PDB file of C-alpha atoms and ligand atoms in Angstrom:
ATOM      1  CA  MET A  31       0.000   0.000   0.000  1.00 70.00           C
ATOM      2  CA  GLU A  32       2.738   2.402   0.991  1.00 72.00           C
ATOM      3  CA  GLN A  33       4.608   1.767  -2.239  1.00 78.00           C
ATOM      4  CA  ASP A  34       1.458   2.235  -4.297  1.00 92.00           C
ATOM      5  CA  ILE A  35       0.609   5.604  -2.832  1.00 95.00           C
ATOM      6  CA  LEU A  36       4.119   6.963  -3.155  1.00 96.00           C
ATOM      7  CA  GLU A  37       4.402   5.655  -6.691  1.00 96.00           C
ATOM      8  CA  GLN A  38       1.121   7.266  -7.657  1.00 97.00           C
ATOM      9  CA  ILE A  39       2.211  10.549  -6.107  1.00 98.00           C
ATOM     10  CA  ALA A  40       5.404  10.364  -8.156  1.00 97.00           C
ATOM     11  CA  VAL A  41       3.333   9.883 -11.304  1.00 97.00           C
ATOM     12  CA  VAL A  42       1.253  12.936 -10.434  1.00 98.00           C
ATOM     13  CA  THR A  43       4.240  15.128  -9.583  1.00 98.00           C
ATOM     14  CA  ASP A  44       5.792  14.101 -12.913  1.00 98.00           C
ATOM     15  CA  ARG A  45       2.598  15.158 -14.665  1.00 98.00           C
ATOM     16  CA  ILE A  46       2.681  18.497 -12.852  1.00 98.00           C
ATOM     17  CA  ALA A  47       6.331  19.027 -13.788  1.00 98.00           C
ATOM     18  CA  ALA A  48       5.682  18.130 -17.432  1.00 98.00           C
ATOM     19  CA  ALA A  49       2.686  20.450 -17.636  1.00 98.00           C
ATOM     20  CA  CYS A  50       4.699  23.301 -16.137  1.00 98.00           C
ATOM     21  CA  LYS A  51       7.526  22.703 -18.547  1.00 98.00           C
ATOM     22  CA  LYS A  52       5.158  22.708 -21.497  1.00 97.00           C
ATOM     23  CA  CYS A  53       3.847  26.171 -20.680  1.00 97.00           C
ATOM     24  CA  GLY A  54       7.050  27.644 -19.303  1.00 98.00           C
ATOM     25  CA  ARG A  55       6.045  27.784 -15.661  1.00 98.00           C
ATOM     26  CA  ASN A  56       8.184  26.961 -12.659  1.00 98.00           C
ATOM     27  CA  GLU A  57       6.862  23.779 -11.071  1.00 96.00           C
ATOM     28  CA  LYS A  58       7.391  25.324  -7.650  1.00 97.00           C
ATOM     29  CA  GLU A  59       4.434  27.597  -8.421  1.00 97.00           C
ATOM     30  CA  VAL A  60       2.038  24.635  -8.362  1.00 98.00           C
ATOM     31  CA  LYS A  61       1.109  22.966  -5.098  1.00 98.00           C
ATOM     32  CA  LEU A  62      -0.287  19.461  -4.967  1.00 98.00           C
ATOM     33  CA  LEU A  63      -3.266  19.184  -2.644  1.00 98.00           C
ATOM     34  CA  LEU A  64      -4.280  15.633  -1.875  1.00 98.00           C
ATOM     35  CA  ALA A  65      -8.061  15.295  -1.914  1.00 98.00           C
ATOM     36  CA  THR A  66      -8.502  12.737   0.837  1.00 97.00           C
ATOM     37  CA  LYS A  67     -12.244  12.140   0.990  1.00 96.00           C
ATOM     38  CA  THR A  68     -12.968   8.490   1.879  1.00 94.00           C
ATOM     39  CA  VAL A  69      -9.222   7.839   2.375  1.00 96.00           C
ATOM     40  CA  SER A  70      -8.197   6.384   5.732  1.00 96.00           C
ATOM     41  CA  ALA A  71      -5.942   8.293   8.115  1.00 97.00           C
ATOM     42  CA  GLU A  72      -3.470   5.452   7.807  1.00 96.00           C
ATOM     43  CA  LYS A  73      -3.115   5.995   4.058  1.00 96.00           C
ATOM     44  CA  ILE A  74      -3.010   9.752   4.393  1.00 98.00           C
ATOM     45  CA  LYS A  75      -0.155   9.410   6.869  1.00 97.00           C
ATOM     46  CA  ILE A  76       1.961   7.684   4.251  1.00 97.00           C
ATOM     47  CA  ALA A  77       1.748  10.750   2.046  1.00 97.00           C
ATOM     48  CA  LEU A  78       2.269  13.190   4.912  1.00 98.00           C
ATOM     49  CA  GLU A  79       5.357  11.393   6.114  1.00 96.00           C
ATOM     50  CA  ALA A  80       6.783  11.427   2.611  1.00 97.00           C
ATOM     51  CA  GLY A  81       6.443  15.225   2.661  1.00 97.00           C
ATOM     52  CA  TYR A  82       3.143  15.734   0.786  1.00 98.00           C
ATOM     53  CA  GLN A  83       1.483  17.737   3.499  1.00 97.00           C
ATOM     54  CA  LEU A  84      -1.296  19.691   1.865  1.00 98.00           C
ATOM     55  CA  ILE A  85      -4.583  17.834   2.186  1.00 98.00           C
ATOM     56  CA  GLY A  86      -8.235  18.674   1.616  1.00 98.00           C
ATOM     57  CA  GLU A  87     -11.437  17.152   2.939  1.00 98.00           C
ATOM     58  CA  ASN A  88     -15.011  17.582   1.731  1.00 96.00           C
ATOM     59  CA  LYS A  89     -16.989  16.744   4.806  1.00 96.00           C
ATOM     60  CA  ILE A  90     -16.736  17.912   8.380  1.00 96.00           C
ATOM     61  CA  GLN A  91     -17.474  14.397   9.547  1.00 96.00           C
ATOM     62  CA  GLU A  92     -14.289  13.138   7.901  1.00 97.00           C
ATOM     63  CA  VAL A  93     -12.227  16.059   9.145  1.00 97.00           C
ATOM     64  CA  LYS A  94     -13.406  15.196  12.613  1.00 97.00           C
ATOM     65  CA  GLU A  95     -12.723  11.465  12.347  1.00 97.00           C
ATOM     66  CA  LYS A  96      -9.197  11.940  11.051  1.00 98.00           C
ATOM     67  CA  TYR A  97      -8.273  14.818  13.325  1.00 97.00           C
ATOM     68  CA  GLU A  98      -6.889  12.770  16.215  1.00 97.00           C
ATOM     69  CA  PRO A  99      -5.002  10.196  14.122  1.00 97.00           C
ATOM     70  CA  LEU A 100      -3.359  12.940  12.033  1.00 97.00           C
ATOM     71  CA  ARG A 101      -2.791  15.541  14.717  1.00 94.00           C
ATOM     72  CA  HIS A 102       0.811  14.692  15.301  1.00 94.00           C
ATOM     73  CA  CYS A 103       1.739  14.428  11.638  1.00 96.00           C
ATOM     74  CA  SER A 104       2.779  17.793  10.308  1.00 97.00           C
ATOM     75  CA  HIS A 105       0.317  18.928   7.608  1.00 98.00           C
ATOM     76  CA  THR A 106      -1.868  21.740   6.319  1.00 98.00           C
ATOM     77  CA  GLY A 107      -5.597  21.111   6.064  1.00 98.00           C
ATOM     78  CA  HIS A 108      -7.890  22.807   3.579  1.00 98.00           C
ATOM     79  CA  PHE A 109     -11.632  22.323   3.378  1.00 98.00           C
ATOM     80  CA  ILE A 110     -12.802  21.837  -0.202  1.00 98.00           C
ATOM     81  CA  GLY A 111     -16.398  20.670   0.161  1.00 97.00           C
ATOM     82  CA  HIS A 112     -19.756  22.332   0.497  1.00 96.00           C
ATOM     83  CA  LEU A 113     -20.031  23.799   3.967  1.00 96.00           C
ATOM     84  CA  GLN A 114     -23.428  24.165   5.538  1.00 96.00           C
ATOM     85  CA  THR A 115     -23.883  27.326   7.513  1.00 96.00           C
ATOM     86  CA  ASN A 116     -24.625  25.402  10.681  1.00 96.00           C
ATOM     87  CA  LYS A 117     -21.235  23.654  10.501  1.00 96.00           C
ATOM     88  CA  VAL A 118     -19.117  26.785  10.915  1.00 97.00           C
ATOM     89  CA  LYS A 119     -18.372  26.179  14.575  1.00 96.00           C
ATOM     90  CA  GLU A 120     -17.322  22.616  13.836  1.00 96.00           C
ATOM     91  CA  LEU A 121     -15.002  23.654  11.022  1.00 96.00           C
ATOM     92  CA  LEU A 122     -13.092  25.996  13.290  1.00 97.00           C
ATOM     93  CA  LYS A 123     -12.370  23.263  15.797  1.00 97.00           C
ATOM     94  CA  TYR A 124     -10.048  21.323  13.572  1.00 96.00           C
ATOM     95  CA  ASN A 125      -7.292  23.674  12.648  1.00 94.00           C
ATOM     96  CA  ILE A 126      -8.295  24.131   9.009  1.00 97.00           C
ATOM     97  CA  LYS A 127      -5.977  26.650   7.380  1.00 98.00           C
ATOM     98  CA  CYS A 128      -8.075  27.527   4.354  1.00 98.00           C
ATOM     99  CA  LEU A 129     -11.698  27.172   3.324  1.00 98.00           C
ATOM    100  CA  GLU A 130     -11.503  26.804  -0.453  1.00 98.00           C
ATOM    101  CA  SER A 131     -15.215  26.594  -1.003  1.00 98.00           C
ATOM    102  CA  LEU A 132     -16.589  29.879   0.273  1.00 98.00           C
ATOM    103  CA  ASP A 133     -19.421  30.663  -2.109  1.00 98.00           C
ATOM    104  CA  ARG A 134     -22.002  32.825  -0.406  1.00 98.00           C
ATOM    105  CA  LEU A 135     -22.268  35.890   1.783  1.00 98.00           C
ATOM    106  CA  GLU A 136     -24.443  34.251   4.400  1.00 98.00           C
ATOM    107  CA  LEU A 137     -21.735  31.689   5.121  1.00 98.00           C
ATOM    108  CA  ALA A 138     -19.036  34.365   5.153  1.00 98.00           C
ATOM    109  CA  GLU A 139     -20.975  36.411   7.688  1.00 98.00           C
ATOM    110  CA  LYS A 140     -21.433  33.405   9.944  1.00 98.00           C
ATOM    111  CA  LEU A 141     -17.722  32.704   9.732  1.00 98.00           C
ATOM    112  CA  GLN A 142     -16.813  36.302  10.458  1.00 98.00           C
ATOM    113  CA  HIS A 143     -19.028  36.301  13.514  1.00 98.00           C
ATOM    114  CA  ARG A 144     -17.614  33.085  14.896  1.00 98.00           C
ATOM    115  CA  LEU A 145     -14.009  34.017  14.095  1.00 98.00           C
ATOM    116  CA  GLU A 146     -14.434  37.298  15.936  1.00 98.00           C
ATOM    117  CA  PHE A 147     -15.780  35.419  18.907  1.00 98.00           C
ATOM    118  CA  GLU A 148     -12.813  33.027  18.893  1.00 98.00           C
ATOM    119  CA  ASP A 149     -10.348  35.763  17.962  1.00 98.00           C
ATOM    120  CA  LYS A 150      -9.110  33.850  14.936  1.00 98.00           C
ATOM    121  CA  TYR A 151      -8.566  34.464  11.225  1.00 98.00           C
ATOM    122  CA  LEU A 152      -9.216  32.139   8.315  1.00 98.00           C
ATOM    123  CA  ASP A 153      -7.804  32.014   4.804  1.00 98.00           C
ATOM    124  CA  VAL A 154     -10.483  31.557   2.178  1.00 98.00           C
ATOM    125  CA  LEU A 155     -10.803  31.030  -1.547  1.00 98.00           C
ATOM    126  CA  ILE A 156     -13.984  32.013  -3.325  1.00 98.00           C
ATOM    127  CA  GLN A 157     -15.481  29.054  -5.162  1.00 98.00           C
ATOM    128  CA  VAL A 158     -16.859  29.961  -8.565  1.00 98.00           C
ATOM    129  CA  ASN A 159     -19.178  27.763 -10.578  1.00 97.00           C
ATOM    130  CA  THR A 160     -17.404  28.164 -13.906  1.00 97.00           C
ATOM    131  CA  SER A 161     -19.235  25.360 -15.685  1.00 95.00           C
ATOM    132  CA  GLY A 162     -22.709  26.705 -15.051  1.00 92.00           C
ATOM    133  CA  GLU A 163     -23.885  23.225 -14.069  1.00 87.00           C
ATOM    134  CA  GLN A 164     -26.730  23.213 -11.593  1.00 81.00           C
ATOM    135  CA  SER A 165     -25.169  20.392  -9.611  1.00 77.00           C
ATOM    136  CA  LYS A 166     -22.039  22.317  -8.731  1.00 77.00           C
ATOM    137  CA  PHE A 167     -21.629  24.704  -5.870  1.00 91.00           C
ATOM    138  CA  GLY A 168     -19.956  28.046  -6.216  1.00 97.00           C
ATOM    139  CA  VAL A 169     -21.003  31.605  -6.908  1.00 97.00           C
ATOM    140  CA  SER A 170     -21.925  32.238 -10.528  1.00 97.00           C
ATOM    141  CA  ALA A 171     -19.211  33.929 -12.559  1.00 97.00           C
ATOM    142  CA  ASP A 172     -21.240  37.091 -13.063  1.00 97.00           C
ATOM    143  CA  ARG A 173     -21.695  37.569  -9.316  1.00 97.00           C
ATOM    144  CA  ALA A 174     -18.186  36.549  -8.258  1.00 98.00           C
ATOM    145  CA  ILE A 175     -16.592  39.996  -8.214  1.00 98.00           C
ATOM    146  CA  GLU A 176     -19.418  41.466  -6.198  1.00 98.00           C
ATOM    147  CA  LEU A 177     -19.159  38.626  -3.684  1.00 98.00           C
ATOM    148  CA  VAL A 178     -15.416  39.192  -3.301  1.00 98.00           C
ATOM    149  CA  GLN A 179     -16.070  42.889  -2.643  1.00 98.00           C
ATOM    150  CA  GLN A 180     -18.638  42.052   0.007  1.00 98.00           C
ATOM    151  CA  ILE A 181     -16.509  39.417   1.723  1.00 98.00           C
ATOM    152  CA  ALA A 182     -13.501  41.745   1.666  1.00 98.00           C
ATOM    153  CA  THR A 183     -15.246  43.868   4.285  1.00 98.00           C
ATOM    154  CA  LEU A 184     -15.291  40.926   6.705  1.00 98.00           C
ATOM    155  CA  LYS A 185     -11.882  41.348   8.262  1.00 98.00           C
ATOM    156  CA  ARG A 186     -11.530  37.916   9.848  1.00 98.00           C
ATOM    157  CA  LEU A 187     -11.585  36.314   6.407  1.00 98.00           C
ATOM    158  CA  ARG A 188      -8.463  36.596   4.338  1.00 98.00           C
ATOM    159  CA  ILE A 189      -9.230  36.157   0.676  1.00 98.00           C
ATOM    160  CA  LYS A 190      -6.296  34.431  -1.011  1.00 98.00           C
ATOM    161  CA  GLY A 191      -7.736  33.576  -4.396  1.00 98.00           C
ATOM    162  CA  LEU A 192     -10.335  31.573  -6.291  1.00 98.00           C
ATOM    163  CA  MET A 193     -11.303  27.935  -6.653  1.00 98.00           C
ATOM    164  CA  THR A 194     -13.348  26.003  -9.181  1.00 98.00           C
ATOM    165  CA  ILE A 195     -14.310  22.517 -10.308  1.00 96.00           C
ATOM    166  CA  GLY A 196     -14.057  22.260 -14.087  1.00 95.00           C
ATOM    167  CA  LEU A 197     -16.721  20.760 -16.280  1.00 94.00           C
ATOM    168  CA  PHE A 198     -16.688  16.973 -16.502  1.00 91.00           C
ATOM    169  CA  SER A 199     -16.306  16.545 -20.176  1.00 91.00           C
ATOM    170  CA  ALA A 200     -14.305  14.618 -22.691  1.00 91.00           C
ATOM    171  CA  GLU A 201     -13.869  17.835 -24.644  1.00 94.00           C
ATOM    172  CA  GLU A 202     -10.721  19.562 -23.597  1.00 95.00           C
ATOM    173  CA  GLN A 203     -11.800  22.955 -24.877  1.00 97.00           C
ATOM    174  CA  LYS A 204     -14.910  22.958 -22.709  1.00 96.00           C
ATOM    175  CA  ILE A 205     -12.860  22.197 -19.615  1.00 97.00           C
ATOM    176  CA  ARG A 206     -10.307  24.826 -20.569  1.00 98.00           C
ATOM    177  CA  THR A 207     -13.045  27.431 -20.903  1.00 98.00           C
ATOM    178  CA  CYS A 208     -13.875  26.941 -17.207  1.00 97.00           C
ATOM    179  CA  PHE A 209     -10.290  27.442 -16.136  1.00 98.00           C
ATOM    180  CA  GLN A 210      -9.845  30.415 -18.465  1.00 98.00           C
ATOM    181  CA  LEU A 211     -12.874  32.002 -16.881  1.00 98.00           C
ATOM    182  CA  LEU A 212     -11.434  31.570 -13.384  1.00 98.00           C
ATOM    183  CA  GLN A 213      -8.091  32.972 -14.472  1.00 98.00           C
ATOM    184  CA  SER A 214      -9.771  35.944 -16.086  1.00 98.00           C
ATOM    185  CA  LEU A 215     -11.863  36.656 -12.976  1.00 98.00           C
ATOM    186  CA  SER A 216      -8.753  36.445 -10.855  1.00 98.00           C
ATOM    187  CA  ARG A 217      -7.014  39.035 -13.043  1.00 98.00           C
ATOM    188  CA  GLN A 218     -10.030  41.329 -13.017  1.00 98.00           C
ATOM    189  CA  ILE A 219     -10.244  41.148  -9.240  1.00 98.00           C
ATOM    190  CA  ALA A 220      -6.508  41.694  -8.799  1.00 98.00           C
ATOM    191  CA  ALA A 221      -6.766  44.798 -10.987  1.00 98.00           C
ATOM    192  CA  LEU A 222      -9.374  46.283  -8.650  1.00 98.00           C
ATOM    193  CA  GLU A 223      -6.767  46.290  -5.855  1.00 98.00           C
ATOM    194  CA  ILE A 224      -9.371  45.693  -3.184  1.00 98.00           C
ATOM    195  CA  GLU A 225      -7.998  46.183   0.303  1.00 96.00           C
ATOM    196  CA  ASP A 226      -7.031  42.909   2.013  1.00 94.00           C
ATOM    197  CA  VAL A 227      -7.827  40.845  -1.062  1.00 98.00           C
ATOM    198  CA  GLN A 228      -5.049  38.762  -2.556  1.00 98.00           C
ATOM    199  CA  MET A 229      -5.358  36.825  -5.785  1.00 98.00           C
ATOM    200  CA  GLN A 230      -2.314  34.619  -5.318  1.00 98.00           C
ATOM    201  CA  GLU A 231      -4.049  31.238  -5.469  1.00 98.00           C
ATOM    202  CA  LEU A 232      -5.993  29.615  -8.293  1.00 98.00           C
ATOM    203  CA  SER A 233      -7.177  26.235  -7.064  1.00 98.00           C
ATOM    204  CA  MET A 234      -8.284  24.262 -10.107  1.00 98.00           C
ATOM    205  CA  GLY A 235      -7.539  20.975 -11.813  1.00 98.00           C
ATOM    206  CA  MET A 236      -8.073  17.430 -10.541  1.00 98.00           C
ATOM    207  CA  SER A 237      -6.903  13.956 -11.520  1.00 97.00           C
ATOM    208  CA  ASN A 238      -8.257  14.168 -15.049  1.00 96.00           C
ATOM    209  CA  ASP A 239      -7.634  17.761 -15.986  1.00 97.00           C
ATOM    210  CA  LEU A 240      -4.686  19.056 -13.995  1.00 98.00           C
ATOM    211  CA  GLU A 241      -2.558  19.693 -17.096  1.00 98.00           C
ATOM    212  CA  ILE A 242      -5.157  22.019 -18.583  1.00 98.00           C
ATOM    213  CA  ALA A 243      -5.536  23.820 -15.254  1.00 98.00           C
ATOM    214  CA  ILE A 244      -1.795  24.332 -14.959  1.00 98.00           C
ATOM    215  CA  GLU A 245      -1.677  25.802 -18.446  1.00 98.00           C
ATOM    216  CA  GLN A 246      -4.343  28.272 -17.323  1.00 98.00           C
ATOM    217  CA  GLY A 247      -2.435  29.306 -14.247  1.00 98.00           C
ATOM    218  CA  ALA A 248      -3.431  26.904 -11.448  1.00 98.00           C
ATOM    219  CA  THR A 249      -1.362  27.277  -8.281  1.00 98.00           C
ATOM    220  CA  ILE A 250      -3.110  24.443  -6.436  1.00 98.00           C
ATOM    221  CA  VAL A 251      -4.211  21.218  -8.100  1.00 98.00           C
ATOM    222  CA  ARG A 252      -6.488  18.970  -6.050  1.00 98.00           C
ATOM    223  CA  VAL A 253      -5.872  15.311  -6.709  1.00 98.00           C
ATOM    224  CA  GLY A 254      -7.632  12.309  -5.217  1.00 97.00           C
ATOM    225  CA  THR A 255      -8.260   9.380  -7.529  1.00 96.00           C
ATOM    226  CA  ALA A 256      -4.900   9.490  -9.297  1.00 97.00           C
ATOM    227  CA  VAL A 257      -3.164   8.975  -5.955  1.00 97.00           C
ATOM    228  CA  PHE A 258      -5.538   6.921  -3.840  1.00 95.00           C
ATOM    229  CA  GLY A 259      -7.555   5.075  -6.464  1.00 91.00           C
ATOM    230  CA  LYS A 260     -11.261   5.107  -7.226  1.00 87.00           C
ATOM    231  CA  ARG A 261     -13.750   6.024  -4.542  1.00 81.00           C
ATOM    232  CA  ILE A 262     -16.795   3.910  -3.787  1.00 76.00           C
ATOM    233  CA  PHE A 263     -19.150   6.882  -3.615  1.00 73.00           C
ATOM    234  CA  PRO A 264     -19.961   8.838  -6.744  1.00 71.00           C
ATOM    235  CA  ASP A 265     -18.883  12.473  -6.624  1.00 70.00           C
ATOM    236  CA  SER A 266     -22.510  13.533  -6.659  1.00 70.00           C
ATOM    237  CA  TYR A 267     -22.578  12.295  -3.085  1.00 69.00           C
ATOM    238  CA  TYR A 268     -20.110  15.027  -2.236  1.00 68.00           C
ATOM    239  CA  TRP A 269     -21.177  17.742  -4.577  1.00 66.00           C
ATOM    240  CA  ASN A 270     -24.929  17.898  -4.424  1.00 60.00           C
ATOM    241  CA  GLU A 271     -27.118  19.909  -2.138  1.00 53.00           C
ATOM    242  CA  SER A 272     -28.142  16.852  -0.166  1.00 49.00           C
ATOM    243  CA  SER A 273     -24.551  16.090   0.744  1.00 45.00           C
ATOM    244  CA  ASP A 274     -23.654  16.654   4.340  1.00 47.00           C
TER     245      ASP A 274
HETATM  246  C1  PLP B 543     -12.723  14.842  -4.861  1.00 90.97           C
HETATM  247  C2  PLP B 543     -12.335  16.219  -5.198  1.00 90.97           C
HETATM  248  C3  PLP B 543     -11.189  16.482  -5.928  1.00 90.97           C
HETATM  249  C4  PLP B 543     -10.287  15.410  -6.475  1.00 90.97           C
HETATM  250  O1  PLP B 543     -10.923  14.733  -7.510  1.00 90.97           O
HETATM  251  P1  PLP B 543     -10.205  13.513  -8.277  1.00 90.97           P
HETATM  252  O2  PLP B 543     -10.910  13.452  -9.561  1.00 90.97           O
HETATM  253  O3  PLP B 543     -10.416  12.323  -7.423  1.00 90.97           O
HETATM  254  O4  PLP B 543      -8.775  13.858  -8.397  1.00 90.97           O
HETATM  255  C5  PLP B 543     -10.882  17.812  -6.170  1.00 90.97           C
HETATM  256  N1  PLP B 543     -11.653  18.821  -5.720  1.00 90.97           N
HETATM  257  C6  PLP B 543     -12.771  18.603  -5.010  1.00 90.97           C
HETATM  258  C7  PLP B 543     -13.576  19.764  -4.558  1.00 90.97           C
HETATM  259  C8  PLP B 543     -13.147  17.291  -4.737  1.00 90.97           C
HETATM  260  O5  PLP B 543     -14.274  17.081  -4.056  1.00 90.97           O
END
């Protein structure tokens, strides 16, 4: 098992390096985030101990279950799933560094309130629905800039960039269009020079489309299947409104 995971990670890091080379980027600009939903703490540890320490979970329940077993392994935890407003308090218990899936003002306000109470700060990415699919979370592209401006006034939240899930499609151009849209929004927002808003991170690209995302400027690619193998639950279980 250990060998498998490390070998798969090596395959992925080679893909990242090749994609960077192809478009003239420095591979150090692209971070590999391991999407660890459904993966046991034992398996995650193998990656952490080998130095791959950026991980992301989709559900609070899993963050909670793996918190104790992973506590003493150095790592950085991001939350990449849909967060229900009533789970804000829970999220802040587990030392999550960045919420990548902030997609609505109501959630941001709840976070701000709770963070003030706990005297903490949280890094966030704004999740944009770049594919326009109903089933995906994220603010619509035409409302994204406005949402960033609103969230920028909530001083406990530190906006670090944008996140998206590309279209699931066999057509490369359609996937690329999603990532181009995110990159373009990021540039537009950066140009506004909004106080306390940084556009340093573009979290996009997964097992099947990370090369395209890197060509469009991804700084974080989120990879699950290509490292840990297929999951038993369909992604709809994680990505639809009923999921939580
Ligand atoms: C599961 C997941 C990923 C990783 O997807 P793979 O196709 O398994 O690489 C990336 N981002 C999010 C938000 C996810 O839920």
